Short mmCIF file of C-alpha atoms and ligand atoms in Angstrom, two decimals:
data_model
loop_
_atom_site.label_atom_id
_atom_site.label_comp_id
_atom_site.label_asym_id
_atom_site.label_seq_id
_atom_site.Cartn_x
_atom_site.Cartn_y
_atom_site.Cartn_z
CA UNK A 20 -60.63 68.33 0.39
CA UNK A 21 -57.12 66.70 1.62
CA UNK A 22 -58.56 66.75 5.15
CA UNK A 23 -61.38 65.04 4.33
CA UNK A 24 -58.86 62.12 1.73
CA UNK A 25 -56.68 62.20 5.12
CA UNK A 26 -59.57 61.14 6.74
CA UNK A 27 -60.24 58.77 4.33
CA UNK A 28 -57.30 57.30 3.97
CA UNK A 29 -57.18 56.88 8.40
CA UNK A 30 -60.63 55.01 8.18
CA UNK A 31 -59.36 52.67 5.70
CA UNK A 32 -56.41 51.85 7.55
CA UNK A 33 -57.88 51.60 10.85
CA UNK A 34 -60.78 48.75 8.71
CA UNK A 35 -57.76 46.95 7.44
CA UNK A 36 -56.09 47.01 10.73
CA UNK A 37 -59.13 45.19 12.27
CA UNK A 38 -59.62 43.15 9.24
CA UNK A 39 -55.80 41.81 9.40
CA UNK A 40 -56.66 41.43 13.26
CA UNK A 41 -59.82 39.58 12.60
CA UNK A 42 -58.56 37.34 10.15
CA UNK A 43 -55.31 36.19 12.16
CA UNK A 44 -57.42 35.32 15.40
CA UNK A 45 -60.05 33.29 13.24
CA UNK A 46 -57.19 31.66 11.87
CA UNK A 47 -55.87 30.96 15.19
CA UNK A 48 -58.69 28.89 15.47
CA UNK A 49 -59.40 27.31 12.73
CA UNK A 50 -55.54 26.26 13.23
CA UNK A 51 -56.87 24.21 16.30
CA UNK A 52 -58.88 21.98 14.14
CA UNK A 53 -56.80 21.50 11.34
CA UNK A 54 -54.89 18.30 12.45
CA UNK A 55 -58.25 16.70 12.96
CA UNK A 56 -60.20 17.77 10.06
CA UNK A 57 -56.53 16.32 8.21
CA UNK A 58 -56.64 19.89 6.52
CA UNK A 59 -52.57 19.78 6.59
CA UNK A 60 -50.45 18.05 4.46
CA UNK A 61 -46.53 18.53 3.41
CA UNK A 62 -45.00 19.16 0.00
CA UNK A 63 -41.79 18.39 -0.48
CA UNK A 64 -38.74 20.16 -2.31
CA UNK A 65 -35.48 18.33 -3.46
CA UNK A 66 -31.83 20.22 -2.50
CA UNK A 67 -29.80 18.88 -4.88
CA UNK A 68 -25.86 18.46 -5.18
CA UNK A 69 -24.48 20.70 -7.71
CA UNK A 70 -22.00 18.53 -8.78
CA UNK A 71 -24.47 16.10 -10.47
CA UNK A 72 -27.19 17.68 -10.07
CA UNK A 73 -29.03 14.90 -7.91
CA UNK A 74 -31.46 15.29 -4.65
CA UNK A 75 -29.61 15.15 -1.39
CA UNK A 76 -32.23 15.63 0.53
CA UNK A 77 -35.67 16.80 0.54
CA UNK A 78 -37.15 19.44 2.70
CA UNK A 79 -40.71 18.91 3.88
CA UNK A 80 -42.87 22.02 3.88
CA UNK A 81 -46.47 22.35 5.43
CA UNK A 82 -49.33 23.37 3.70
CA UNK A 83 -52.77 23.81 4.85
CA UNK A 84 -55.93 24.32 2.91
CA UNK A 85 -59.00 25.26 5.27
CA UNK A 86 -62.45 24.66 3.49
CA UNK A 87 -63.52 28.53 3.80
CA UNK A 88 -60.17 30.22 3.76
CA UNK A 89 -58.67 28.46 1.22
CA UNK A 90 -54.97 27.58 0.98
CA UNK A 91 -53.08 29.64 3.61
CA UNK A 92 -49.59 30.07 3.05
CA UNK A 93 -46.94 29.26 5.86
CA UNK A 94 -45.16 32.36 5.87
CA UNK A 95 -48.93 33.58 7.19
CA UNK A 96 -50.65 30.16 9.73
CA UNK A 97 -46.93 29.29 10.69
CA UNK A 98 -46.30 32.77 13.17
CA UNK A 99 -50.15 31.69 14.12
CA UNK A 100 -49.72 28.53 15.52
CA UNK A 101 -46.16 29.45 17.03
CA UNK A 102 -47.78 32.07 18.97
CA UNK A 103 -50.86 29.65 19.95
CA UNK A 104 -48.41 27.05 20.92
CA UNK A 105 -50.27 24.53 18.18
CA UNK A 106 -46.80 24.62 16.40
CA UNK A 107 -45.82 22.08 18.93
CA UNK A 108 -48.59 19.14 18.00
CA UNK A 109 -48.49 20.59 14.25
CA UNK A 110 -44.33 20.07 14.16
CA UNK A 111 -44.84 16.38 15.51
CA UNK A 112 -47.34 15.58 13.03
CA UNK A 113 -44.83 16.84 10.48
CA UNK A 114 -41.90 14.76 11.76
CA UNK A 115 -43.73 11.91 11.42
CA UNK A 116 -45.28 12.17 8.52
CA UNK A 117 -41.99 13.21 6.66
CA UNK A 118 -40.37 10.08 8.07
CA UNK A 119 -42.76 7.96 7.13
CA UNK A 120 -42.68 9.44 3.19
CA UNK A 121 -39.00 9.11 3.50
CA UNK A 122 -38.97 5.63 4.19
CA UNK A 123 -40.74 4.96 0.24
CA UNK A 124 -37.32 6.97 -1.12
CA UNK A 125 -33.84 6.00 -1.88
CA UNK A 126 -31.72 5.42 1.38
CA UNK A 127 -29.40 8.61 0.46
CA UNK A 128 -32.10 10.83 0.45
CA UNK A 129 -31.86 12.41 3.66
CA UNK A 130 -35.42 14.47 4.69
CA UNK A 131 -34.91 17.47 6.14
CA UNK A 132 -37.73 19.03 8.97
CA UNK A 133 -38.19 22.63 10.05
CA UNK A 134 -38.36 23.44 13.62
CA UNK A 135 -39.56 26.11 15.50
CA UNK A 136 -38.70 28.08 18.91
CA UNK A 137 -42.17 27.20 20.40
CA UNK A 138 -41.26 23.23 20.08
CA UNK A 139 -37.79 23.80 21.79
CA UNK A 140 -39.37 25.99 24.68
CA UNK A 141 -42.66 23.77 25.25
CA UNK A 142 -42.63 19.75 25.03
CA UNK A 143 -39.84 17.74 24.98
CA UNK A 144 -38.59 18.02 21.43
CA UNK A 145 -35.94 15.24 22.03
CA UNK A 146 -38.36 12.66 22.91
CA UNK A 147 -40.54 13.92 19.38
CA UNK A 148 -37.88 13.32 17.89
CA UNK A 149 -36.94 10.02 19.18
CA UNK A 150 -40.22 8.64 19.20
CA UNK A 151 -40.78 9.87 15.69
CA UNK A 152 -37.63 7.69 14.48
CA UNK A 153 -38.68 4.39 17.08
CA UNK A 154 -42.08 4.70 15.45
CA UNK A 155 -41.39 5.00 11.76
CA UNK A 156 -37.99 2.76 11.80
CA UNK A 157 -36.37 5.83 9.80
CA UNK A 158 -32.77 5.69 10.49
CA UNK A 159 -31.34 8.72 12.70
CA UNK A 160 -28.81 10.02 9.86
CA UNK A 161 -31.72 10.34 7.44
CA UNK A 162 -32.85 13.16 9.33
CA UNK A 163 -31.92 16.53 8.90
CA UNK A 164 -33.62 19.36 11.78
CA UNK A 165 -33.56 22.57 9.98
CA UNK A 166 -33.46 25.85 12.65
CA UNK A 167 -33.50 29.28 12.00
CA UNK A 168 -31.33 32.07 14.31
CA UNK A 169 -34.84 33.37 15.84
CA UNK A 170 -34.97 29.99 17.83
CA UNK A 171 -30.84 30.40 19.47
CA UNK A 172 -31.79 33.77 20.53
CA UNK A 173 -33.86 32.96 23.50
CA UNK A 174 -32.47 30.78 26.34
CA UNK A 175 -28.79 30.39 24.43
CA UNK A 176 -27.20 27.51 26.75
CA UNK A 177 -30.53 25.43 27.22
CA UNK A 178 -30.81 25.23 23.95
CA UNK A 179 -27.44 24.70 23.32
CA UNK A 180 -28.26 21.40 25.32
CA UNK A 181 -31.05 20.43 23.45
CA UNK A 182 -29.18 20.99 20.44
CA UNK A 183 -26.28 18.75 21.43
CA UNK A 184 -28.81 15.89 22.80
CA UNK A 185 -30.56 16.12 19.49
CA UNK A 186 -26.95 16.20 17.31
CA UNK A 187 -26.14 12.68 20.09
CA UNK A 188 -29.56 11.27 18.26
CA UNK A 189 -27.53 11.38 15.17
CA UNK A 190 -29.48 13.53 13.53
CA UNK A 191 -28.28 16.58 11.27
CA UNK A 192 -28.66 19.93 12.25
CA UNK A 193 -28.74 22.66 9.36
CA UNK A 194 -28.96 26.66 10.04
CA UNK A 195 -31.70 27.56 7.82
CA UNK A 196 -32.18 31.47 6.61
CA UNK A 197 -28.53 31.84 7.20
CA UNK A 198 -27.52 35.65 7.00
CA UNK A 199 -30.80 37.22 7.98
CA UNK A 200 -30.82 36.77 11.39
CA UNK A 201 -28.01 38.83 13.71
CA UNK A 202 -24.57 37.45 14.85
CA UNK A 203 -24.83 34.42 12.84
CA UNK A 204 -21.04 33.84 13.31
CA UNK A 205 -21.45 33.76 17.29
CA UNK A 206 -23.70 30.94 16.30
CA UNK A 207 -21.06 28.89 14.55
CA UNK A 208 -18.81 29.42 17.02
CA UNK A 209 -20.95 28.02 19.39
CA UNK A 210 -22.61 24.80 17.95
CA UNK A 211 -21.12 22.78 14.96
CA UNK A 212 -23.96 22.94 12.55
CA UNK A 213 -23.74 20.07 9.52
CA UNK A 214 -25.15 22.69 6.82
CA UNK A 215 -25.96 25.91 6.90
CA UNK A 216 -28.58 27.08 4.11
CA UNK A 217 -27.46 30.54 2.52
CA UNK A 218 -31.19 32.56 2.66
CA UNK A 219 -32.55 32.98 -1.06
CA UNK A 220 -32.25 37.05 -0.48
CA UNK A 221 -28.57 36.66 -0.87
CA UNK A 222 -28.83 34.64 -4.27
CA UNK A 223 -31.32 36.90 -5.28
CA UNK A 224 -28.91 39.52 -5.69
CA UNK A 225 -25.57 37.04 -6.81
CA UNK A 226 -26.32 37.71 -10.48
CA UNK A 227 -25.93 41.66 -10.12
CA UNK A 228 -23.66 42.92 -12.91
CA UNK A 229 -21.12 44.21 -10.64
CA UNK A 230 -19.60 45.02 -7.21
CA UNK A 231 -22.70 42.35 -5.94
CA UNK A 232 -22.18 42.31 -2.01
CA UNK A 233 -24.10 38.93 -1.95
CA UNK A 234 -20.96 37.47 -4.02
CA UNK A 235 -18.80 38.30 -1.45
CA UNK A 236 -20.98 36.98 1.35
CA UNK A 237 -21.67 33.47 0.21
CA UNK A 238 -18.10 33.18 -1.36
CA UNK A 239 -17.05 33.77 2.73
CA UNK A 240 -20.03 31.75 4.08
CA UNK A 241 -19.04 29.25 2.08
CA UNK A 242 -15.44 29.81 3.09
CA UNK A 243 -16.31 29.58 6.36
CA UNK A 244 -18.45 25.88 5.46
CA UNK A 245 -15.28 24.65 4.25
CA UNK A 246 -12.92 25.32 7.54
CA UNK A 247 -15.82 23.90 9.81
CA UNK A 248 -17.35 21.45 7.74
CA UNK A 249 -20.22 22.39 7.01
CA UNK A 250 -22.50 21.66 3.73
CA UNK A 251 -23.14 24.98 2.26
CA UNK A 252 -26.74 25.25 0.51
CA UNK A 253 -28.18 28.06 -1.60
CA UNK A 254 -32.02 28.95 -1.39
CA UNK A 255 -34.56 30.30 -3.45
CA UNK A 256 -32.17 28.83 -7.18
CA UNK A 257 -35.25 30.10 -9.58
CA UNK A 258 -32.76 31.08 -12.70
CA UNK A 259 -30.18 29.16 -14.45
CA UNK A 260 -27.67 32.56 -14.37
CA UNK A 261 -28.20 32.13 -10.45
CA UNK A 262 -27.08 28.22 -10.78
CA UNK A 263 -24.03 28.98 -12.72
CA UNK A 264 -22.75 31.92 -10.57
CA UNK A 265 -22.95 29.87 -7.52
CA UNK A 266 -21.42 27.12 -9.01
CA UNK A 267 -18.62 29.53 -10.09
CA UNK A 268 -18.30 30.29 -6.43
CA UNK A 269 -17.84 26.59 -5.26
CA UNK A 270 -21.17 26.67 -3.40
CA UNK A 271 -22.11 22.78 -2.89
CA UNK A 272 -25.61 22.36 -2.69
CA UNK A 273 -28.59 24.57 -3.56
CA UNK A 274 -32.54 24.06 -3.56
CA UNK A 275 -35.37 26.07 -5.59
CA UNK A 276 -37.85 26.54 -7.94
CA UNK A 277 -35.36 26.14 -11.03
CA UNK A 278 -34.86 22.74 -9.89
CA UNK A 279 -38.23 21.74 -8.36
CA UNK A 280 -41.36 23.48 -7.20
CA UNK A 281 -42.43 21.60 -3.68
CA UNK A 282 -44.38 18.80 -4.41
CA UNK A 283 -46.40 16.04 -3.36
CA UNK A 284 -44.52 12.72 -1.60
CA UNK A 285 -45.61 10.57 -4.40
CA UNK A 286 -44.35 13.40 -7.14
CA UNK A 287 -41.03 13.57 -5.46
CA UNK A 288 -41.17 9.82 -5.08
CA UNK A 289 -40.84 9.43 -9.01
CA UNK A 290 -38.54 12.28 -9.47
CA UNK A 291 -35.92 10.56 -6.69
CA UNK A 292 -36.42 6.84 -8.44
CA UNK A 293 -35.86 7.92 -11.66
CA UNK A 294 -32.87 9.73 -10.72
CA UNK A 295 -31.49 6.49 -9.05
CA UNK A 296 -32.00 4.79 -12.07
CA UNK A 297 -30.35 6.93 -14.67
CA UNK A 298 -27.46 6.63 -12.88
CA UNK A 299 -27.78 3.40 -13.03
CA UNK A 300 -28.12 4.00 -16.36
CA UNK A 301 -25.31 6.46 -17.21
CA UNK A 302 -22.27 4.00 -16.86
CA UNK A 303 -23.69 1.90 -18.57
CA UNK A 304 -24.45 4.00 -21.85
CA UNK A 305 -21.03 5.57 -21.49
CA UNK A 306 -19.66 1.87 -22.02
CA UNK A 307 -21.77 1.05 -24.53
CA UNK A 308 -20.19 4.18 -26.85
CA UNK A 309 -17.02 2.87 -26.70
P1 LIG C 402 -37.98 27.84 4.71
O1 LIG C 402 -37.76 26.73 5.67
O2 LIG C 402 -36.85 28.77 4.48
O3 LIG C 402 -38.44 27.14 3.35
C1 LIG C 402 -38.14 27.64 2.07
C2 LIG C 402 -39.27 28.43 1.50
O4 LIG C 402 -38.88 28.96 0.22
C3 LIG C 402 -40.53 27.60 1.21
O5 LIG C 402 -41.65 28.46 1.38
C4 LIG C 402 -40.35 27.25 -0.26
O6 LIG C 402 -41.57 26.90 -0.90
C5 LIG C 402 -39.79 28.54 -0.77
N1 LIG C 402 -39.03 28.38 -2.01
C6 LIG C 402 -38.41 27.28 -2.48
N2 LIG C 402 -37.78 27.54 -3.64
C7 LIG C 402 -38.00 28.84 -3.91
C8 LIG C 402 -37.60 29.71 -5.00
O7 LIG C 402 -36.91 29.33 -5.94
N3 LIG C 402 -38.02 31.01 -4.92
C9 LIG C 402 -38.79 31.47 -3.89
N4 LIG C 402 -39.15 32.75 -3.91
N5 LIG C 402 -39.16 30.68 -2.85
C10 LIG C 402 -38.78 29.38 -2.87
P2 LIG C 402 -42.96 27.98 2.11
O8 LIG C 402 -43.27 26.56 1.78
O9 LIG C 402 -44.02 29.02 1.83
O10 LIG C 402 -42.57 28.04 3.64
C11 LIG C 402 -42.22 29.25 4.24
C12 LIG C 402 -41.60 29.05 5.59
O11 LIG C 402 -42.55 28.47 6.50
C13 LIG C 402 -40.42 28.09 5.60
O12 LIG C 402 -39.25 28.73 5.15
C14 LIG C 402 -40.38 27.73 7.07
O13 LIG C 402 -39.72 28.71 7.80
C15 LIG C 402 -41.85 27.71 7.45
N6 LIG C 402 -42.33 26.32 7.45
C16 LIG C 402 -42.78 25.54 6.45
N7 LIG C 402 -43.09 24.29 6.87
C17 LIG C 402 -42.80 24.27 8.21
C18 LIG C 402 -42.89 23.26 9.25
O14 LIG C 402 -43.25 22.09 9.03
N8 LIG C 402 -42.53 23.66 10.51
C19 LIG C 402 -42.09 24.93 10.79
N9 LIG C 402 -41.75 25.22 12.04
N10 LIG C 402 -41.97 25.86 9.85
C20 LIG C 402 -42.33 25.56 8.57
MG1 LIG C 403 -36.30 25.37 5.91
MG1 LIG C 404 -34.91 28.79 4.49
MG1 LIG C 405 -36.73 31.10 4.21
#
C-alpha cells in the first residue's frame, strides 16, 4: 500500500544518505594518503586564442585514481580535501608539478593553476607560490592563479592583500566560474583581474535560437573585459555552433572539449610543439604559392 512504498521509499533514502556519508569520510581518508602512494596526477587542457586558434595557456587539472575506488572525479575529492584542509599540501604539489611540465613547453604557453579558499586561509600561499617558481626556475609571467568568487567571499580585505602580493609576484590572476558566484561586478571593482573565464553554463545556452540571455551576458562581460583589460575566456566550447557564436560576439579566448579533452603533460607537450611548428610552417607555404 502507498504507506508501506512511502516507507520504502524513506528507508532507501535514509541507506543512501549514510552511504553518501560513508563514502565521503572514507574518502577523506584515503585523500590523506594519496600524495604518498603518488595516486594524483594532473591533466592538462589547452585555452586557445580564437583568433588563430593556438594554446595560450594550459590549465592543469587534478585527477586522482585510488586503487579500490577507482578514478574519483574533482568536482567530488576536491570539496573533500578543502574541508580536511589536505587541499593545502595537495595545491602545492600541483603548483609544482605544473611548473615543472611547463618548463618542457613553448615559452608563450602560460600554465594556469586553480586555487582554493582553504590555501588562502591556512599556509602561506605567497611563499607556495614563490618557492614553487625559485624551485622550478619557471618564470613568474608564465603563471596564471585561477580563483573562483567562493574564495573573495570570506575575509574580503585580507585577501585582497594576498591577492595584490601574489599579482607583485608577477603572476596572473584569472576569475574562474565567472557569473555563478554573487556580485561578481563588486569583485572587479575591487581587484584588477588579468582574465576572467566566462563559466561553461553561460555558453551552454549561447546557441539558443532566440532571445538567449547568455548572449547578452557574455557580450557585456566581455564588454566589461575590454574597458578593464581583461582577457575574456569561454568554458566548457564542446560544439563548433558554440565556437562560432562566441566568435561572433568578439569573445577572445575559450577552452573545451571541442578543442581538447584534458590530457596528459606529454600529450599536450606534442599538441603545443606541433603547433609552434606549423606556424613556422605557414609563412613559409604561403610564400612558396606565390
Ligand atoms: P574548473 O577550474 O572550472 O575546470 C574546468 C572543468 O571543466 C574541468 O573539470 C574540465 O575537465 C571541465 N571541462 C573542460 N572542457 C569541458 C567541456 O567542453 N565540457 C564540459 N562539460 N566540461 C569541460 P574537472 O577536471 O572535473 O575539474 C572540476 C573542478 O575541480 C575544476 O573546475 C576546479 O574547480 C577543481 N579543480 C581541478 N583541479 C584542481 C586543483 O588542482 N586545485 C583546486 N583547488 N581545484 C581543482
Ligand atoms: Mg579553473
Ligand atoms: Mg572554471
Ligand atoms: Mg567550472
Amino acid at each position: 500500500d502507498a504507506k508501506a512504498s512511502g516507507r520504502g521509499a524513506v528507508k532507501f533514502f535514509v541507506e543512501d544518505m549514510a552511504l553518501a556519508v560513508r563514502r565521503r569520510r572514507q574518502l577523506g581518508v584515503a585523500l590523506r594518503d594519496a600524495l604518498a602512494n603518488a595516486e594524483l596526477s594532473l591533466a592538462y587542457q589547452p585555452i586557445v586564442a580564437l583568433k588563430d586558434g593556438r594554446a595560450t595557456a594550459v590549465e592543469a587539472l587534478l585527477r586522482w585514481t585510488h586503487p579500490g575506488f577507482g578514478v574519483v572525479s574533482p568536482a567530488e575529492f576536491i570539496p573533500i580535501a578543502e574541508e580536511t584542509g589536505v587541499i593545502v599540501e595537495i595545491g602545492a604539489y600541483a603548483l609544482d608539478r605544473a611548473c615543472r611540465d611547463a618548463l618542457n613547453w613553448p615559452a608563450h604557453v602560460r600554465i594556469a593553476v586553480n586555487l582554493s579558499a582553504a590555501q588562502f586561509d591556512r599556509g602561506d600561499l605567497e611563499a607556495t607560490v614563490r618557492e614553487a617558481l625559485a624551485r622550478t626556475g619557471l618564470p613568474a609571467e608564465r603563471l596564471e592563479l585561477e580563483i573562483t568568487e567562493s574564495i573573495l567571499v570570506g575575509n574580503h580585505a585580507e585577501v585582497m592583500t594576498k591577492l595584490n602580493r601574489l599579482h607583485a609576484l608577477g603572476v596572473h590572476i584569472a576569475l574562474d566560474d565567472f557569473g555563478t558566484g554573487y556580485s561578481s561586478l563588486s569583485y572587479l571593482n575591487d581587484f584588477t583581474f588579468d582574465k576572467v573565464k566566462v563559466d561553461q553554463s553561460f555558453v551552454r545556452d549561447v546557441t539558443l535560437p532566440r532571445n538567449s540571455k547568455a548572449v547578452s551576458i557574455i557580450r557585456a562581460v566581455n564588454a566589461i573585459g575590454a574597458d578593464l583589460n581583461m582577457t575574456v575566456v569561454a568554458e566548457g566550447v564542446e560544439t563548433a555552433e558554440q565556437l562560432q557564436a562566441l566568435r561572433a560576439l568578439g569573445v577572445s579566448g575559450a577552452q573545451g572539449y571541442y578543442f581538447s579533452q584534458p590530457a596528459p603533460a606529454d600529450e599536450i607537450g606534442l599538441i603545443l610543439l606541433k603547433e609552434m611548428a606549423d606556424s613556422l610552417v605557414d609563412p613559409m607555404a604561403r610564400r612558396a604559392r606565390r
